[in-house]
Amino acid sequence: MKTVKLTLLLTLLCSVSSALAGVVIHVPADQSTIQAGVNAASNGDTVLVDDGIYQENVRIKAKNIVLASRYIIDKDANHILHTIIDGSNPTHADSGSCVLMFQGTQPQLIGFTLTGGTGTDWFDIGDGFVYREGGGVLTEANNAIIRNNLIIHNTALPGAAPVRSAGGGAIRTGFGSSIIEGNVLGWNTGLYGSGVVVFQGGGELYNNIAYGNWGAGSFGGAGFWILGSTVLFENNTVVSNHTTNAGGGVYMGGANEIVNCIVRGNTASSGPQLSLGPSMSVHDCNVQGGFAGDANTSENPLFDTFNLLLTAPSACIDSGFDTPGLWDPEDGGNPGFALYPSFGTIRGDKGAYGGSRRIMFPLWSSSAATMTSKAAINFGSINQLAIATAAVHYARTGAFRLTIDSVIYGNPSNGLGTQTAIPHMMAVAFSDSIVLKWTPTLAGAMTDTAYIYHNDTTIASPWKVAVSGNAIQLSCCIGVRGNANGDAGQLVNVVDLTFLVAYLFQGGSAPPCKEEADVVINNSVNVVDLVFLVSRLFQGGPPPPAC
């Protein structure tokens, strides 16, 4: 038994080490940021990034390295969801791509969520103009591998002159031959190629999902825009993309072919879902409304609720081009049948879940938001007028952005508020928090409810969080005595004198801080304190004692 366990352990260690190239630089253990890890890496090394949110715009120049999340080790898709490069806060406004890879031979990007990127102003060596491209990823002059990433909510929109146009909301590759494999490209924006631009080069595009990308203006191609390039385009699912130009799903020229793909629900203001050059061929695909070519079908693929998985009896199961290179992986426990998430026999399925390279994508299309902290917060005991804070944690397992719209409390006079700016948009597909604060103005116990309103229509809003605490009046005297009315400015003036007269002779309010009103320090607020203030304010008497 020990020998078996040792063999299994050695096998696991060998498989892990084979996935990681060269020296492994851990982020944040070895280097605190991804960019620092890249800078420290040499050709052949791996920069391995732990789960977390990294607000960076990563630049890889002339380095053949692997940049990966821990997904590369254990194939746990949760690492894709939880290792986020957020490019929304670039140091330079004209360089807003989440990841920029240029020159070199074959850099690799594996297993991340890329979001918030705004593209980079890039000089096109082909026509001499400047374009803003690559909201999520921009590559040029290399054969980059972009594999198993969730690339969502990025933009490539033109800015100031001399930028001519903008495209490649999720990915732009140019003047190279890139492999774009097993990615989800969702809710990205650009004037052309809102999902992917491949220009003046080549490459392989396998098992990608392009969903909900939107384009307006020049050139078209909301899902994919491929021009001047020779590519392999197989087992992609292209659904619900839109452009105001041509090619709601795919705009492609050259002598290319589209094989084993599903293309449905894409719209274009000009032309059909597929806007293709005359030398193009489409075969063994499922295209809504039909399309000329061998073995193309148009039946409803019967997508599952989440992730565009197929469900039996979908006509897209076991109906791909019948060649061994495009077969589904075999289920070792059920010979002759496909391994999930493929279905049926090992003959390839159409779409992103068919063929030898398909993966199980993380649940990017679910819409559940969850408050992960306790439903009650106790700020504990703090001094009156001090500030206490506590975090309310929540998580988003889907790709739609969750926004906390407002936070309202039951009793506005309790001194409760939010330290986090509201409205607050959380990072995509990850956990986040908002910070509540309490600044008690009165001593004593406090109980209340925080009503946290959000934009997720699938669950109840608001979340309700019980809040409590205790304010202690340890010392309310600040500076010097004599501030009988307790004003925040700690002024000792005629207003305090008037306040004491009203309190002592006219039934007025008691001093909010007896310690401050007891000027002569005899543990009583009386006429002696009033006389002291008269002497000080009108007769040049001594200053009141310090607290």
PDB file of N, CA and C in Angstrom, residues 71-135:
ATOM      1  N   TYR A  71      -4.299  27.437 -11.684  1.00  0.00           N
ATOM      2  CA  TYR A  71      -5.059  26.527 -12.544  1.00  0.00           C
ATOM      3  C   TYR A  71      -4.130  25.626 -13.346  1.00  0.00           C
ATOM      4  N   ILE A  72      -2.954  26.136 -13.681  1.00  0.00           N
ATOM      5  CA  ILE A  72      -2.029  25.343 -14.487  1.00  0.00           C
ATOM      6  C   ILE A  72      -1.573  24.099 -13.745  1.00  0.00           C
ATOM      7  N   ILE A  73      -1.672  24.097 -12.416  1.00  0.00           N
ATOM      8  CA  ILE A  73      -1.213  22.964 -11.611  1.00  0.00           C
ATOM      9  C   ILE A  73      -2.312  21.922 -11.433  1.00  0.00           C
ATOM     10  N   ASP A  74      -3.496  22.363 -10.971  1.00  0.00           N
ATOM     11  CA  ASP A  74      -4.510  21.379 -10.568  1.00  0.00           C
ATOM     12  C   ASP A  74      -5.765  21.383 -11.428  1.00  0.00           C
ATOM     13  N   LYS A  75      -5.820  22.279 -12.433  1.00  0.00           N
ATOM     14  CA  LYS A  75      -6.966  22.368 -13.341  1.00  0.00           C
ATOM     15  C   LYS A  75      -8.280  22.645 -12.611  1.00  0.00           C
ATOM     16  N   ASP A  76      -8.190  23.272 -11.449  1.00  0.00           N
ATOM     17  CA  ASP A  76      -9.380  23.692 -10.715  1.00  0.00           C
ATOM     18  C   ASP A  76      -9.824  25.041 -11.284  1.00  0.00           C
ATOM     19  N   ALA A  77     -10.995  25.056 -11.938  1.00  0.00           N
ATOM     20  CA  ALA A  77     -11.453  26.268 -12.619  1.00  0.00           C
ATOM     21  C   ALA A  77     -11.718  27.417 -11.667  1.00  0.00           C
ATOM     22  N   ASN A  78     -11.842  27.148 -10.363  1.00  0.00           N
ATOM     23  CA  ASN A  78     -12.037  28.243  -9.419  1.00  0.00           C
ATOM     24  C   ASN A  78     -10.833  29.182  -9.389  1.00  0.00           C
ATOM     25  N   HIS A  79      -9.655  28.680  -9.715  1.00  0.00           N
ATOM     26  CA  HIS A  79      -8.489  29.565  -9.783  1.00  0.00           C
ATOM     27  C   HIS A  79      -8.655  30.605 -10.897  1.00  0.00           C
ATOM     28  N   ILE A  80      -9.334  30.223 -11.972  1.00  0.00           N
ATOM     29  CA  ILE A  80      -9.588  31.186 -13.054  1.00  0.00           C
ATOM     30  C   ILE A  80     -10.473  32.317 -12.534  1.00  0.00           C
ATOM     31  N   LEU A  81     -11.514  31.943 -11.810  1.00  0.00           N
ATOM     32  CA  LEU A  81     -12.428  32.951 -11.259  1.00  0.00           C
ATOM     33  C   LEU A  81     -11.744  33.848 -10.237  1.00  0.00           C
ATOM     34  N   HIS A  82     -10.825  33.294  -9.476  1.00  0.00           N
ATOM     35  CA  HIS A  82     -10.326  33.979  -8.292  1.00  0.00           C
ATOM     36  C   HIS A  82      -8.947  34.599  -8.468  1.00  0.00           C
ATOM     37  N   THR A  83      -8.369  34.499  -9.647  1.00  0.00           N
ATOM     38  CA  THR A  83      -7.082  35.150  -9.919  1.00  0.00           C
ATOM     39  C   THR A  83      -7.325  36.201 -10.985  1.00  0.00           C
ATOM     40  N   ILE A  84      -7.490  37.446 -10.541  1.00  0.00           N
ATOM     41  CA  ILE A  84      -8.031  38.509 -11.387  1.00  0.00           C
ATOM     42  C   ILE A  84      -6.974  39.575 -11.656  1.00  0.00           C
ATOM     43  N   ILE A  85      -6.772  39.869 -12.926  1.00  0.00           N
ATOM     44  CA  ILE A  85      -5.983  41.036 -13.314  1.00  0.00           C
ATOM     45  C   ILE A  85      -6.973  42.121 -13.717  1.00  0.00           C
ATOM     46  N   ASP A  86      -7.063  43.143 -12.896  1.00  0.00           N
ATOM     47  CA  ASP A  86      -8.000  44.248 -13.110  1.00  0.00           C
ATOM     48  C   ASP A  86      -7.210  45.421 -13.691  1.00  0.00           C
ATOM     49  N   GLY A  87      -7.449  45.708 -14.968  1.00  0.00           N
ATOM     50  CA  GLY A  87      -6.677  46.743 -15.655  1.00  0.00           C
ATOM     51  C   GLY A  87      -7.329  48.099 -15.667  1.00  0.00           C
ATOM     52  N   SER A  88      -8.262  48.355 -14.765  1.00  0.00           N
ATOM     53  CA  SER A  88      -9.079  49.569 -14.835  1.00  0.00           C
ATOM     54  C   SER A  88      -8.389  50.821 -14.311  1.00  0.00           C
ATOM     55  N   ASN A  89      -7.185  50.682 -13.753  1.00  0.00           N
ATOM     56  CA  ASN A  89      -6.515  51.853 -13.181  1.00  0.00           C
ATOM     57  C   ASN A  89      -5.079  51.960 -13.701  1.00  0.00           C
ATOM     58  N   PRO A  90      -4.917  52.175 -15.017  1.00  0.00           N
ATOM     59  CA  PRO A  90      -3.565  52.190 -15.586  1.00  0.00           C
ATOM     60  C   PRO A  90      -2.770  53.414 -15.152  1.00  0.00           C
ATOM     61  N   THR A  91      -1.466  53.248 -15.053  1.00  0.00           N
ATOM     62  CA  THR A  91      -0.585  54.372 -14.745  1.00  0.00           C
ATOM     63  C   THR A  91      -0.615  55.402 -15.861  1.00  0.00           C
ATOM     64  N   HIS A  92      -0.682  54.920 -17.098  1.00  0.00           N
ATOM     65  CA  HIS A  92      -0.761  55.798 -18.269  1.00  0.00           C
ATOM     66  C   HIS A  92      -2.060  55.492 -19.004  1.00  0.00           C
ATOM     67  N   ALA A  93      -2.859  56.513 -19.253  1.00  0.00           N
ATOM     68  CA  ALA A  93      -4.191  56.316 -19.823  1.00  0.00           C
ATOM     69  C   ALA A  93      -4.156  55.666 -21.194  1.00  0.00           C
ATOM     70  N   ASP A  94      -3.060  55.828 -21.932  1.00  0.00           N
ATOM     71  CA  ASP A  94      -2.985  55.258 -23.278  1.00  0.00           C
ATOM     72  C   ASP A  94      -2.466  53.824 -23.271  1.00  0.00           C
ATOM     73  N   SER A  95      -2.246  53.240 -22.085  1.00  0.00           N
ATOM     74  CA  SER A  95      -1.726  51.873 -21.976  1.00  0.00           C
ATOM     75  C   SER A  95      -2.573  51.101 -20.978  1.00  0.00           C
ATOM     76  N   GLY A  96      -3.826  50.812 -21.374  1.00  0.00           N
ATOM     77  CA  GLY A  96      -4.781  50.229 -20.441  1.00  0.00           C
ATOM     78  C   GLY A  96      -5.105  48.768 -20.668  1.00  0.00           C
ATOM     79  N   SER A  97      -4.328  48.050 -21.499  1.00  0.00           N
ATOM     80  CA  SER A  97      -4.557  46.611 -21.650  1.00  0.00           C
ATOM     81  C   SER A  97      -4.248  45.908 -20.333  1.00  0.00           C
ATOM     82  N   CYS A  98      -5.039  44.885 -19.996  1.00  0.00           N
ATOM     83  CA  CYS A  98      -4.714  44.102 -18.796  1.00  0.00           C
ATOM     84  C   CYS A  98      -3.353  43.455 -18.945  1.00  0.00           C
ATOM     85  N   VAL A  99      -3.111  42.858 -20.109  1.00  0.00           N
ATOM     86  CA  VAL A  99      -1.821  42.214 -20.383  1.00  0.00           C
ATOM     87  C   VAL A  99      -1.387  42.586 -21.796  1.00  0.00           C
ATOM     88  N   LEU A 100      -0.157  43.047 -21.927  1.00  0.00           N
ATOM     89  CA  LEU A 100       0.452  43.397 -23.221  1.00  0.00           C
ATOM     90  C   LEU A 100       1.657  42.487 -23.424  1.00  0.00           C
ATOM     91  N   MET A 101       1.645  41.707 -24.508  1.00  0.00           N
ATOM     92  CA  MET A 101       2.753  40.810 -24.827  1.00  0.00           C
ATOM     93  C   MET A 101       3.243  41.124 -26.230  1.00  0.00           C
ATOM     94  N   PHE A 102       4.479  41.611 -26.358  1.00  0.00           N
ATOM     95  CA  PHE A 102       4.983  41.924 -27.685  1.00  0.00           C
ATOM     96  C   PHE A 102       6.443  41.522 -27.817  1.00  0.00           C
ATOM     97  N   GLN A 103       6.787  41.190 -29.068  1.00  0.00           N
ATOM     98  CA  GLN A 103       8.102  40.662 -29.406  1.00  0.00           C
ATOM     99  C   GLN A 103       8.281  39.293 -28.735  1.00  0.00           C
ATOM    100  N   GLY A 104       9.501  38.764 -28.757  1.00  0.00           N
ATOM    101  CA  GLY A 104       9.719  37.428 -28.234  1.00  0.00           C
ATOM    102  C   GLY A 104       9.208  36.372 -29.194  1.00  0.00           C
ATOM    103  N   THR A 105       9.084  35.148 -28.702  1.00  0.00           N
ATOM    104  CA  THR A 105       8.658  34.036 -29.545  1.00  0.00           C
ATOM    105  C   THR A 105       7.299  33.503 -29.123  1.00  0.00           C
ATOM    106  N   GLN A 106       7.180  33.011 -27.874  1.00  0.00           N
ATOM    107  CA  GLN A 106       5.912  32.400 -27.476  1.00  0.00           C
ATOM    108  C   GLN A 106       5.629  32.582 -25.983  1.00  0.00           C
ATOM    109  N   PRO A 107       5.290  33.788 -25.548  1.00  0.00           N
ATOM    110  CA  PRO A 107       4.831  33.964 -24.164  1.00  0.00           C
ATOM    111  C   PRO A 107       3.469  33.297 -23.990  1.00  0.00           C
ATOM    112  N   GLN A 108       3.179  32.892 -22.754  1.00  0.00           N
ATOM    113  CA  GLN A 108       1.921  32.200 -22.492  1.00  0.00           C
ATOM    114  C   GLN A 108       1.163  32.866 -21.348  1.00  0.00           C
ATOM    115  N   LEU A 109      -0.154  32.935 -21.495  1.00  0.00           N
ATOM    116  CA  LEU A 109      -1.041  33.521 -20.490  1.00  0.00           C
ATOM    117  C   LEU A 109      -2.138  32.503 -20.212  1.00  0.00           C
ATOM    118  N   ILE A 110      -2.176  31.979 -18.975  1.00  0.00           N
ATOM    119  CA  ILE A 110      -3.027  30.824 -18.695  1.00  0.00           C
ATOM    120  C   ILE A 110      -3.748  30.993 -17.357  1.00  0.00           C
ATOM    121  N   GLY A 111      -5.082  30.935 -17.401  1.00  0.00           N
ATOM    122  CA  GLY A 111      -5.859  30.720 -16.186  1.00  0.00           C
ATOM    123  C   GLY A 111      -6.208  31.933 -15.360  1.00  0.00           C
ATOM    124  N   PHE A 112      -6.526  33.069 -15.990  1.00  0.00           N
ATOM    125  CA  PHE A 112      -6.860  34.288 -15.257  1.00  0.00           C
ATOM    126  C   PHE A 112      -8.261  34.776 -15.620  1.00  0.00           C
ATOM    127  N   THR A 113      -8.805  35.633 -14.754  1.00  0.00           N
ATOM    128  CA  THR A 113      -9.882  36.540 -15.152  1.00  0.00           C
ATOM    129  C   THR A 113      -9.242  37.885 -15.463  1.00  0.00           C
ATOM    130  N   LEU A 114      -9.500  38.399 -16.661  1.00  0.00           N
ATOM    131  CA  LEU A 114      -8.990  39.696 -17.089  1.00  0.00           C
ATOM    132  C   LEU A 114     -10.173  40.622 -17.270  1.00  0.00           C
ATOM    133  N   THR A 115     -10.181  41.739 -16.577  1.00  0.00           N
ATOM    134  CA  THR A 115     -11.337  42.622 -16.617  1.00  0.00           C
ATOM    135  C   THR A 115     -10.919  44.071 -16.416  1.00  0.00           C
ATOM    136  N   GLY A 116     -11.754  44.992 -16.885  1.00  0.00           N
ATOM    137  CA  GLY A 116     -11.518  46.413 -16.662  1.00  0.00           C
ATOM    138  C   GLY A 116     -10.489  47.031 -17.575  1.00  0.00           C
ATOM    139  N   GLY A 117      -9.918  46.255 -18.502  1.00  0.00           N
ATOM    140  CA  GLY A 117      -8.913  46.802 -19.410  1.00  0.00           C
ATOM    141  C   GLY A 117      -9.532  47.760 -20.416  1.00  0.00           C
ATOM    142  N   THR A 118      -8.755  48.750 -20.836  1.00  0.00           N
ATOM    143  CA  THR A 118      -9.263  49.766 -21.760  1.00  0.00           C
ATOM    144  C   THR A 118      -8.440  49.875 -23.040  1.00  0.00           C
ATOM    145  N   GLY A 119      -7.516  48.945 -23.259  1.00  0.00           N
ATOM    146  CA  GLY A 119      -6.763  48.936 -24.497  1.00  0.00           C
ATOM    147  C   GLY A 119      -5.562  49.854 -24.488  1.00  0.00           C
ATOM    148  N   THR A 120      -4.728  49.688 -25.512  1.00  0.00           N
ATOM    149  CA  THR A 120      -3.480  50.434 -25.638  1.00  0.00           C
ATOM    150  C   THR A 120      -3.418  51.097 -27.003  1.00  0.00           C
ATOM    151  N   ASP A 121      -2.976  52.342 -27.041  1.00  0.00           N
ATOM    152  CA  ASP A 121      -2.768  53.031 -28.317  1.00  0.00           C
ATOM    153  C   ASP A 121      -1.572  52.384 -29.007  1.00  0.00           C
ATOM    154  N   TRP A 122      -1.809  51.791 -30.174  1.00  0.00           N
ATOM    155  CA  TRP A 122      -0.802  50.947 -30.803  1.00  0.00           C
ATOM    156  C   TRP A 122      -0.604  51.339 -32.264  1.00  0.00           C
ATOM    157  N   PHE A 123       0.650  51.543 -32.637  1.00  0.00           N
ATOM    158  CA  PHE A 123       0.983  51.923 -34.012  1.00  0.00           C
ATOM    159  C   PHE A 123       0.932  50.684 -34.899  1.00  0.00           C
ATOM    160  N   ASP A 124       0.121  50.741 -35.953  1.00  0.00           N
ATOM    161  CA  ASP A 124      -0.035  49.617 -36.866  1.00  0.00           C
ATOM    162  C   ASP A 124       1.041  49.703 -37.946  1.00  0.00           C
ATOM    163  N   ILE A 125       1.970  48.747 -37.919  1.00  0.00           N
ATOM    164  CA  ILE A 125       3.059  48.784 -38.893  1.00  0.00           C
ATOM    165  C   ILE A 125       2.573  48.468 -40.290  1.00  0.00           C
ATOM    166  N   GLY A 126       1.321  47.961 -40.420  1.00  0.00           N
ATOM    167  CA  GLY A 126       0.788  47.647 -41.737  1.00  0.00           C
ATOM    168  C   GLY A 126       0.311  48.858 -42.501  1.00  0.00           C
ATOM    169  N   ASP A 127      -0.418  49.749 -41.832  1.00  0.00           N
ATOM    170  CA  ASP A 127      -0.969  50.903 -42.559  1.00  0.00           C
ATOM    171  C   ASP A 127      -0.494  52.244 -42.012  1.00  0.00           C
ATOM    172  N   GLY A 128       0.294  52.217 -40.931  1.00  0.00           N
ATOM    173  CA  GLY A 128       0.881  53.467 -40.436  1.00  0.00           C
ATOM    174  C   GLY A 128      -0.032  54.309 -39.578  1.00  0.00           C
ATOM    175  N   PHE A 129      -1.185  53.768 -39.169  1.00  0.00           N
ATOM    176  CA  PHE A 129      -2.093  54.511 -38.307  1.00  0.00           C
ATOM    177  C   PHE A 129      -2.005  53.987 -36.868  1.00  0.00           C
ATOM    178  N   VAL A 130      -2.537  54.775 -35.939  1.00  0.00           N
ATOM    179  CA  VAL A 130      -2.596  54.378 -34.539  1.00  0.00           C
ATOM    180  C   VAL A 130      -4.011  53.906 -34.217  1.00  0.00           C
ATOM    181  N   TYR A 131      -4.126  52.743 -33.582  1.00  0.00           N
ATOM    182  CA  TYR A 131      -5.402  52.192 -33.171  1.00  0.00           C
ATOM    183  C   TYR A 131      -5.343  51.896 -31.671  1.00  0.00           C
ATOM    184  N   ARG A 132      -6.489  51.957 -31.033  1.00  0.00           N
ATOM    185  CA  ARG A 132      -6.561  51.545 -29.621  1.00  0.00           C
ATOM    186  C   ARG A 132      -7.096  50.121 -29.604  1.00  0.00           C
ATOM    187  N   GLU A 133      -6.280  49.182 -29.111  1.00  0.00           N
ATOM    188  CA  GLU A 133      -6.636  47.781 -29.274  1.00  0.00           C
ATOM    189  C   GLU A 133      -6.279  46.975 -28.026  1.00  0.00           C
ATOM    190  N   GLY A 134      -6.920  45.802 -27.927  1.00  0.00           N
ATOM    191  CA  GLY A 134      -6.574  44.851 -26.880  1.00  0.00           C
ATOM    192  C   GLY A 134      -6.987  45.267 -25.494  1.00  0.00           C
ATOM    193  N   GLY A 135      -8.298  45.398 -25.247  1.00  0.00           N
ATOM    194  CA  GLY A 135      -8.739  45.763 -23.902  1.00  0.00           C
ATOM    195  C   GLY A 135      -8.257  44.782 -22.856  1.00  0.00           C
TER     196      GLY A 135
END
